[in-house]
PDB file of C-alpha atoms in Angstrom:
ATOM      1  CA  UNK A   1      70.596 130.732 -58.312  1.00  0.00           C
ATOM      2  CA  UNK A   2      73.358 129.693 -60.682  1.00  0.00           C
ATOM      3  CA  UNK A   3      72.541 127.668 -63.791  1.00  0.00           C
ATOM      4  CA  UNK A   4      75.194 126.205 -66.077  1.00  0.00           C
ATOM      5  CA  UNK A   5      73.936 124.725 -69.346  1.00  0.00           C
ATOM      6  CA  UNK A   6      75.405 122.695 -72.187  1.00  0.00           C
ATOM      7  CA  UNK A   7      73.485 122.123 -75.424  1.00  0.00           C
ATOM      8  CA  UNK A   8      74.226 119.936 -78.424  1.00  0.00           C
ATOM      9  CA  UNK A   9      72.337 120.093 -81.738  1.00  0.00           C
ATOM     10  CA  UNK A  10      72.683 117.792 -84.749  1.00  0.00           C
ATOM     11  CA  UNK A  11      70.843 118.593 -87.962  1.00  0.00           C
ATOM     12  CA  UNK A  12      70.852 116.984 -91.390  1.00  0.00           C
ATOM     13  CA  UNK A  13      68.973 117.835 -94.596  1.00  0.00           C
ATOM     14  CA  UNK A  14      68.766 115.014 -97.134  1.00  0.00           C
ATOM     15  CA  UNK A  15      66.722 115.913-100.207  1.00  0.00           C
ATOM     16  CA  UNK A  16      63.074 115.984 -99.061  1.00  0.00           C
ATOM     17  CA  UNK A  17      63.894 114.898 -95.500  1.00  0.00           C
ATOM     18  CA  UNK A  18      65.155 116.905 -92.519  1.00  0.00           C
ATOM     19  CA  UNK A  19      66.181 115.608 -89.092  1.00  0.00           C
ATOM     20  CA  UNK A  20      67.215 117.453 -85.933  1.00  0.00           C
ATOM     21  CA  UNK A  21      68.329 116.060 -82.562  1.00  0.00           C
ATOM     22  CA  UNK A  22      68.847 118.239 -79.473  1.00  0.00           C
ATOM     23  CA  UNK A  23      70.336 117.343 -76.073  1.00  0.00           C
ATOM     24  CA  UNK A  24      70.635 119.785 -73.162  1.00  0.00           C
ATOM     25  CA  UNK A  25      72.142 119.494 -69.701  1.00  0.00           C
ATOM     26  CA  UNK A  26      71.246 122.054 -67.003  1.00  0.00           C
ATOM     27  CA  UNK A  27      73.048 122.212 -63.659  1.00  0.00           C
ATOM     28  CA  UNK A  28      71.043 124.397 -61.263  1.00  0.00           C
ATOM     29  CA  UNK A  29      72.392 125.296 -57.842  1.00  0.00           C
ATOM     30  CA  UNK A  30      68.789 125.243 -56.594  1.00  0.00           C
ATOM     31  CA  UNK A  31      67.282 122.238 -58.398  1.00  0.00           C
ATOM     32  CA  UNK A  32      70.213 120.012 -59.377  1.00  0.00           C
ATOM     33  CA  UNK A  33      71.068 118.382 -62.712  1.00  0.00           C
ATOM     34  CA  UNK A  34      68.460 117.941 -65.446  1.00  0.00           C
ATOM     35  CA  UNK A  35      68.882 116.418 -68.901  1.00  0.00           C
ATOM     36  CA  UNK A  36      66.345 117.072 -71.665  1.00  0.00           C
ATOM     37  CA  UNK A  37      66.229 116.406 -75.376  1.00  0.00           C
ATOM     38  CA  UNK A  38      64.142 116.289 -78.536  1.00  0.00           C
ATOM     39  CA  UNK A  39      64.008 114.598 -81.930  1.00  0.00           C
ATOM     40  CA  UNK A  40      62.220 116.224 -84.883  1.00  0.00           C
ATOM     41  CA  UNK A  41      61.713 114.996 -88.445  1.00  0.00           C
ATOM     42  CA  UNK A  42      60.243 116.660 -91.520  1.00  0.00           C
ATOM     43  CA  UNK A  43      59.343 115.411 -94.994  1.00  0.00           C
ATOM     44  CA  UNK A  44      58.480 117.624 -97.980  1.00  0.00           C
ATOM     45  CA  UNK A  45      56.312 115.338-100.109  1.00  0.00           C
ATOM     46  CA  UNK A  46      55.333 118.130-102.540  1.00  0.00           C
ATOM     47  CA  UNK A  47      57.094 121.437-103.290  1.00  0.00           C
ATOM     48  CA  UNK A  48      54.607 123.400-101.150  1.00  0.00           C
ATOM     49  CA  UNK A  49      53.571 120.689 -98.673  1.00  0.00           C
ATOM     50  CA  UNK A  50      55.433 119.058 -95.802  1.00  0.00           C
ATOM     51  CA  UNK A  51      54.724 116.996 -92.696  1.00  0.00           C
ATOM     52  CA  UNK A  52      56.629 117.061 -89.408  1.00  0.00           C
ATOM     53  CA  UNK A  53      56.752 114.971 -86.246  1.00  0.00           C
ATOM     54  CA  UNK A  54      58.642 115.462 -83.000  1.00  0.00           C
ATOM     55  CA  UNK A  55      59.038 114.136 -79.468  1.00  0.00           C
ATOM     56  CA  UNK A  56      60.896 115.634 -76.558  1.00  0.00           C
ATOM     57  CA  UNK A  57      61.265 116.324 -72.873  1.00  0.00           C
ATOM     58  CA  UNK A  58      61.471 119.652 -71.037  1.00  0.00           C
ATOM     59  CA  UNK A  59      62.344 121.166 -67.676  1.00  0.00           C
ATOM     60  CA  UNK A  60      61.168 124.518 -66.285  1.00  0.00           C
ATOM     61  CA  UNK A  61      62.275 125.978 -62.965  1.00  0.00           C
ATOM     62  CA  UNK A  62      59.923 128.260 -60.976  1.00  0.00           C
ATOM     63  CA  UNK A  63      60.655 131.953 -61.420  1.00  0.00           C
ATOM     64  CA  UNK A  64      61.732 134.098 -58.474  1.00  0.00           C
ATOM     65  CA  UNK A  65      58.291 135.759 -58.622  1.00  0.00           C
ATOM     66  CA  UNK A  66      56.656 132.315 -58.368  1.00  0.00           C
ATOM     67  CA  UNK A  67      58.778 131.518 -55.312  1.00  0.00           C
ATOM     68  CA  UNK A  68      59.167 134.784 -53.424  1.00  0.00           C
ATOM     69  CA  UNK A  69      56.878 137.618 -54.613  1.00  0.00           C
ATOM     70  CA  UNK A  70      55.284 139.096 -51.438  1.00  0.00           C
ATOM     71  CA  UNK A  71      51.730 137.891 -50.965  1.00  0.00           C
ATOM     72  CA  UNK A  72      51.472 135.988 -54.271  1.00  0.00           C
ATOM     73  CA  UNK A  73      54.132 133.268 -54.084  1.00  0.00           C
ATOM     74  CA  UNK A  74      54.899 129.751 -52.916  1.00  0.00           C
ATOM     75  CA  UNK A  75      58.505 128.981 -51.805  1.00  0.00           C
ATOM     76  CA  UNK A  76      57.729 125.234 -51.834  1.00  0.00           C
ATOM     77  CA  UNK A  77      57.130 125.024 -55.598  1.00  0.00           C
ATOM     78  CA  UNK A  78      58.773 122.183 -57.487  1.00  0.00           C
ATOM     79  CA  UNK A  79      60.090 122.564 -61.068  1.00  0.00           C
ATOM     80  CA  UNK A  80      58.013 121.356 -63.995  1.00  0.00           C
ATOM     81  CA  UNK A  81      59.073 118.377 -66.109  1.00  0.00           C
ATOM     82  CA  UNK A  82      57.260 117.290 -69.252  1.00  0.00           C
ATOM     83  CA  UNK A  83      57.092 114.946 -72.223  1.00  0.00           C
ATOM     84  CA  UNK A  84      55.671 116.134 -75.538  1.00  0.00           C
ATOM     85  CA  UNK A  85      54.796 114.587 -78.893  1.00  0.00           C
ATOM     86  CA  UNK A  86      53.323 116.369 -81.870  1.00  0.00           C
ATOM     87  CA  UNK A  87      52.613 115.961 -85.572  1.00  0.00           C
ATOM     88  CA  UNK A  88      51.884 118.688 -88.087  1.00  0.00           C
ATOM     89  CA  UNK A  89      51.167 119.429 -91.732  1.00  0.00           C
ATOM     90  CA  UNK A  90      52.222 122.653 -93.447  1.00  0.00           C
ATOM     91  CA  UNK A  91      51.219 124.111 -96.801  1.00  0.00           C
ATOM     92  CA  UNK A  92      51.927 127.301 -98.724  1.00  0.00           C
ATOM     93  CA  UNK A  93      51.104 128.800-102.073  1.00  0.00           C
ATOM     94  CA  UNK A  94      51.450 131.876-104.251  1.00  0.00           C
ATOM     95  CA  UNK A  95      49.598 133.060-107.344  1.00  0.00           C
ATOM     96  CA  UNK A  96      49.938 136.554-108.746  1.00  0.00           C
ATOM     97  CA  UNK A  97      49.060 138.989-105.942  1.00  0.00           C
ATOM     98  CA  UNK A  98      48.039 136.295-103.440  1.00  0.00           C
ATOM     99  CA  UNK A  99      50.322 134.481-100.973  1.00  0.00           C
ATOM    100  CA  UNK A 100      49.196 132.129 -98.234  1.00  0.00           C
ATOM    101  CA  UNK A 101      50.373 129.491 -95.793  1.00  0.00           C
ATOM    102  CA  UNK A 102      48.514 127.207 -93.399  1.00  0.00           C
ATOM    103  CA  UNK A 103      49.459 124.845 -90.576  1.00  0.00           C
ATOM    104  CA  UNK A 104      47.699 122.200 -88.500  1.00  0.00           C
ATOM    105  CA  UNK A 105      49.442 120.783 -85.418  1.00  0.00           C
ATOM    106  CA  UNK A 106      48.242 117.902 -83.269  1.00  0.00           C
ATOM    107  CA  UNK A 107      49.952 117.670 -79.867  1.00  0.00           C
ATOM    108  CA  UNK A 108      49.949 115.866 -76.522  1.00  0.00           C
ATOM    109  CA  UNK A 109      51.947 117.189 -73.576  1.00  0.00           C
ATOM    110  CA  UNK A 110      52.194 115.413 -70.204  1.00  0.00           C
ATOM    111  CA  UNK A 111      53.451 117.746 -67.476  1.00  0.00           C
ATOM    112  CA  UNK A 112      54.531 116.687 -64.002  1.00  0.00           C
ATOM    113  CA  UNK A 113      54.255 119.393 -61.297  1.00  0.00           C
ATOM    114  CA  UNK A 114      52.704 121.964 -63.667  1.00  0.00           C
ATOM    115  CA  UNK A 115      52.842 125.421 -62.046  1.00  0.00           C
ATOM    116  CA  UNK A 116      49.323 126.912 -61.973  1.00  0.00           C
ATOM    117  CA  UNK A 117      48.388 130.294 -60.470  1.00  0.00           C
ATOM    118  CA  UNK A 118      45.181 129.922 -58.433  1.00  0.00           C
ATOM    119  CA  UNK A 119      42.972 132.200 -56.341  1.00  0.00           C
ATOM    120  CA  UNK A 120      40.313 131.286 -53.780  1.00  0.00           C
ATOM    121  CA  UNK A 121      36.916 132.980 -53.399  1.00  0.00           C
ATOM    122  CA  UNK A 122      38.508 135.727 -51.280  1.00  0.00           C
ATOM    123  CA  UNK A 123      41.176 136.413 -53.927  1.00  0.00           C
ATOM    124  CA  UNK A 124      44.008 134.923 -51.898  1.00  0.00           C
ATOM    125  CA  UNK A 125      46.311 133.909 -54.747  1.00  0.00           C
ATOM    126  CA  UNK A 126      49.434 131.801 -55.095  1.00  0.00           C
ATOM    127  CA  UNK A 127      51.006 129.396 -57.584  1.00  0.00           C
ATOM    128  CA  UNK A 128      50.774 125.683 -56.867  1.00  0.00           C
ATOM    129  CA  UNK A 129      51.937 122.459 -58.480  1.00  0.00           C
ATOM    130  CA  UNK A 130      49.494 120.172 -60.275  1.00  0.00           C
ATOM    131  CA  UNK A 131      50.950 116.689 -59.857  1.00  0.00           C
ATOM    132  CA  UNK A 132      50.053 115.487 -63.357  1.00  0.00           C
ATOM    133  CA  UNK A 133      48.477 117.502 -66.153  1.00  0.00           C
ATOM    134  CA  UNK A 134      47.647 116.631 -69.751  1.00  0.00           C
ATOM    135  CA  UNK A 135      47.604 119.289 -72.447  1.00  0.00           C
ATOM    136  CA  UNK A 136      46.378 117.899 -75.740  1.00  0.00           C
ATOM    137  CA  UNK A 137      44.617 119.299 -78.766  1.00  0.00           C
ATOM    138  CA  UNK A 138      45.036 120.772 -82.208  1.00  0.00           C
ATOM    139  CA  UNK A 139      46.221 124.199 -83.355  1.00  0.00           C
ATOM    140  CA  UNK A 140      45.138 125.603 -86.722  1.00  0.00           C
ATOM    141  CA  UNK A 141      46.898 128.664 -88.100  1.00  0.00           C
ATOM    142  CA  UNK A 142      46.897 130.523 -91.394  1.00  0.00           C
ATOM    143  CA  UNK A 143      48.404 133.564 -93.090  1.00  0.00           C
ATOM    144  CA  UNK A 144      46.820 135.198 -96.156  1.00  0.00           C
ATOM    145  CA  UNK A 145      48.182 138.184 -98.065  1.00  0.00           C
ATOM    146  CA  UNK A 146      46.539 139.905-101.003  1.00  0.00           C
ATOM    147  CA  UNK A 147      48.674 142.789-102.273  1.00  0.00           C
ATOM    148  CA  UNK A 148      49.171 144.939 -99.136  1.00  0.00           C
ATOM    149  CA  UNK A 149      46.338 143.409 -97.084  1.00  0.00           C
ATOM    150  CA  UNK A 150      47.298 140.719 -94.590  1.00  0.00           C
ATOM    151  CA  UNK A 151      45.075 138.404 -92.539  1.00  0.00           C
ATOM    152  CA  UNK A 152      46.424 136.128 -89.788  1.00  0.00           C
ATOM    153  CA  UNK A 153      44.196 133.639 -87.997  1.00  0.00           C
ATOM    154  CA  UNK A 154      44.676 130.887 -85.431  1.00  0.00           C
ATOM    155  CA  UNK A 155      42.434 128.585 -83.432  1.00  0.00           C
ATOM    156  CA  UNK A 156      43.217 126.242 -80.540  1.00  0.00           C
ATOM    157  CA  UNK A 157      40.926 123.339 -79.718  1.00  0.00           C
ATOM    158  CA  UNK A 158      42.335 121.691 -76.640  1.00  0.00           C
ATOM    159  CA  UNK A 159      41.753 119.676 -73.484  1.00  0.00           C
ATOM    160  CA  UNK A 160      43.934 121.091 -70.674  1.00  0.00           C
ATOM    161  CA  UNK A 161      43.084 118.801 -67.756  1.00  0.00           C
ATOM    162  CA  UNK A 162      44.272 117.720 -64.346  1.00  0.00           C
ATOM    163  CA  UNK A 163      45.003 114.028 -64.973  1.00  0.00           C
ATOM    164  CA  UNK A 164      44.125 113.089 -61.395  1.00  0.00           C
ATOM    165  CA  UNK A 165      40.649 114.669 -61.267  1.00  0.00           C
ATOM    166  CA  UNK A 166      39.803 114.915 -64.973  1.00  0.00           C
ATOM    167  CA  UNK A 167      38.791 118.570 -64.486  1.00  0.00           C
ATOM    168  CA  UNK A 168      39.890 121.526 -66.575  1.00  0.00           C
ATOM    169  CA  UNK A 169      42.960 123.355 -65.349  1.00  0.00           C
ATOM    170  CA  UNK A 170      42.155 126.792 -63.877  1.00  0.00           C
ATOM    171  CA  UNK A 171      41.738 129.641 -66.375  1.00  0.00           C
ATOM    172  CA  UNK A 172      42.331 127.496 -69.438  1.00  0.00           C
ATOM    173  CA  UNK A 173      39.656 127.371 -72.129  1.00  0.00           C
ATOM    174  CA  UNK A 174      38.894 124.479 -74.446  1.00  0.00           C
ATOM    175  CA  UNK A 175      38.637 126.811 -77.455  1.00  0.00           C
ATOM    176  CA  UNK A 176      40.498 130.015 -78.252  1.00  0.00           C
ATOM    177  CA  UNK A 177      40.897 131.927 -81.498  1.00  0.00           C
ATOM    178  CA  UNK A 178      42.366 135.102 -82.988  1.00  0.00           C
ATOM    179  CA  UNK A 179      41.814 136.843 -86.335  1.00  0.00           C
ATOM    180  CA  UNK A 180      43.993 139.864 -87.177  1.00  0.00           C
ATOM    181  CA  UNK A 181      43.751 142.181 -90.194  1.00  0.00           C
ATOM    182  CA  UNK A 182      46.504 144.656 -91.122  1.00  0.00           C
ATOM    183  CA  UNK A 183      46.334 147.272 -93.851  1.00  0.00           C
ATOM    184  CA  UNK A 184      48.997 149.866 -94.744  1.00  0.00           C
ATOM    185  CA  UNK A 185      48.003 153.316 -95.937  1.00  0.00           C
ATOM    186  CA  UNK A 186      50.833 155.686 -96.759  1.00  0.00           C
ATOM    187  CA  UNK A 187      53.164 155.775 -93.743  1.00  0.00           C
ATOM    188  CA  UNK A 188      50.517 154.245 -91.482  1.00  0.00           C
ATOM    189  CA  UNK A 189      49.727 150.605 -90.761  1.00  0.00           C
ATOM    190  CA  UNK A 190      46.256 149.886 -89.347  1.00  0.00           C
ATOM    191  CA  UNK A 191      45.702 146.675 -87.358  1.00  0.00           C
ATOM    192  CA  UNK A 192      42.445 145.166 -86.059  1.00  0.00           C
ATOM    193  CA  UNK A 193      42.152 141.959 -84.004  1.00  0.00           C
ATOM    194  CA  UNK A 194      39.220 139.885 -82.829  1.00  0.00           C
ATOM    195  CA  UNK A 195      39.957 137.495 -79.950  1.00  0.00           C
ATOM    196  CA  UNK A 196      37.513 134.870 -78.689  1.00  0.00           C
ATOM    197  CA  UNK A 197      37.573 132.314 -75.880  1.00  0.00           C
ATOM    198  CA  UNK A 198      35.153 129.714 -74.581  1.00  0.00           C
ATOM    199  CA  UNK A 199      34.208 129.099 -70.940  1.00  0.00           C
ATOM    200  CA  UNK A 200      36.931 128.638 -68.305  1.00  0.00           C
ATOM    201  CA  UNK A 201      36.978 128.001 -64.579  1.00  0.00           C
ATOM    202  CA  UNK A 202      38.635 130.136 -61.903  1.00  0.00           C
ATOM    203  CA  UNK A 203      39.356 127.208 -59.567  1.00  0.00           C
ATOM    204  CA  UNK A 204      40.731 123.672 -59.690  1.00  0.00           C
ATOM    205  CA  UNK A 205      37.351 122.234 -58.588  1.00  0.00           C
ATOM    206  CA  UNK A 206      35.618 123.783 -61.640  1.00  0.00           C
ATOM    207  CA  UNK A 207      32.960 125.467 -59.486  1.00  0.00           C
ATOM    208  CA  UNK A 208      33.537 129.159 -60.309  1.00  0.00           C
ATOM    209  CA  UNK A 209      32.735 129.481 -63.999  1.00  0.00           C
ATOM    210  CA  UNK A 210      34.175 132.301 -66.087  1.00  0.00           C
ATOM    211  CA  UNK A 211      32.041 133.055 -69.128  1.00  0.00           C
ATOM    212  CA  UNK A 212      33.410 132.983 -72.638  1.00  0.00           C
ATOM    213  CA  UNK A 213      34.289 136.311 -74.218  1.00  0.00           C
ATOM    214  CA  UNK A 214      35.048 138.118 -77.439  1.00  0.00           C
ATOM    215  CA  UNK A 215      37.077 141.337 -77.619  1.00  0.00           C
ATOM    216  CA  UNK A 216      38.308 143.727 -80.314  1.00  0.00           C
ATOM    217  CA  UNK A 217      41.804 145.294 -80.267  1.00  0.00           C
ATOM    218  CA  UNK A 218      42.894 148.168 -82.518  1.00  0.00           C
ATOM    219  CA  UNK A 219      46.366 149.510 -83.268  1.00  0.00           C
ATOM    220  CA  UNK A 220      48.142 151.919 -85.581  1.00  0.00           C
ATOM    221  CA  UNK A 221      51.812 152.263 -86.496  1.00  0.00           C
ATOM    222  CA  UNK A 222      53.152 155.484 -88.013  1.00  0.00           C
ATOM    223  CA  UNK A 223      56.605 155.494 -89.615  1.00  0.00           C
ATOM    224  CA  UNK A 224      58.188 158.929 -89.287  1.00  0.00           C
ATOM    225  CA  UNK A 225      61.348 157.694 -91.006  1.00  0.00           C
ATOM    226  CA  UNK A 226      63.422 154.520 -91.390  1.00  0.00           C
ATOM    227  CA  UNK A 227      64.446 154.609 -87.704  1.00  0.00           C
ATOM    228  CA  UNK A 228      61.404 156.004 -85.881  1.00  0.00           C
ATOM    229  CA  UNK A 229      57.947 154.479 -85.503  1.00  0.00           C
ATOM    230  CA  UNK A 230      55.039 155.616 -83.336  1.00  0.00           C
ATOM    231  CA  UNK A 231      52.862 152.769 -82.097  1.00  0.00           C
ATOM    232  CA  UNK A 232      49.472 153.198 -80.410  1.00  0.00           C
ATOM    233  CA  UNK A 233      47.300 150.272 -79.312  1.00  0.00           C
ATOM    234  CA  UNK A 234      43.948 149.926 -77.592  1.00  0.00           C
ATOM    235  CA  UNK A 235      42.903 146.551 -76.170  1.00  0.00           C
ATOM    236  CA  UNK A 236      39.271 145.568 -75.595  1.00  0.00           C
ATOM    237  CA  UNK A 237      37.953 148.722 -77.274  1.00  0.00           C
TER     238      UNK A 237
END
């Protein structure tokens, strides 16, 4: 597969306003010509507060694994195309030893021929196209730092559905969240994460329910010198 691409970007900052326009042309020897683009605008209405809004289109070709991996592929896959709109508010602050920032993003993404990896009851698996899918919801994220202690948190509340049937897309939860704490001590950095997810389904018909879960991940980084770091991580400890 040969892909030749041309991208143009225009950006302007005018006092409290910012505007960016992108246009991209992809010429794929396998999937033909595709043109995509996006427009994004931001407005800083207070020194530490701003709002943003954007709209755009996208194109995603199937990977070679999606198309040809032995036993887990589908050579008839079509590329994804999508339209997305979103709006967000961002805030930040600092006072003495405390720094923080927070974001809330509301989005709606319509995807044609979404590539979804599915398995049947006998674990025969392959990717397939979902003719029309809607991914909409809100993402909340925050970063808090007090001296050397850092906390990052995010939560997704979403509705990832097959537009034709109204059912949830396979293996996609309505709610998902992460809280991570990092604390340095000498040359070491200790990291702890808590990850949680609500119920999902293993099939497009929403018959095989996968229970919600919560897991804990732990990690440590050790800096031997400015160029060498040892990193050890344990997931689902």
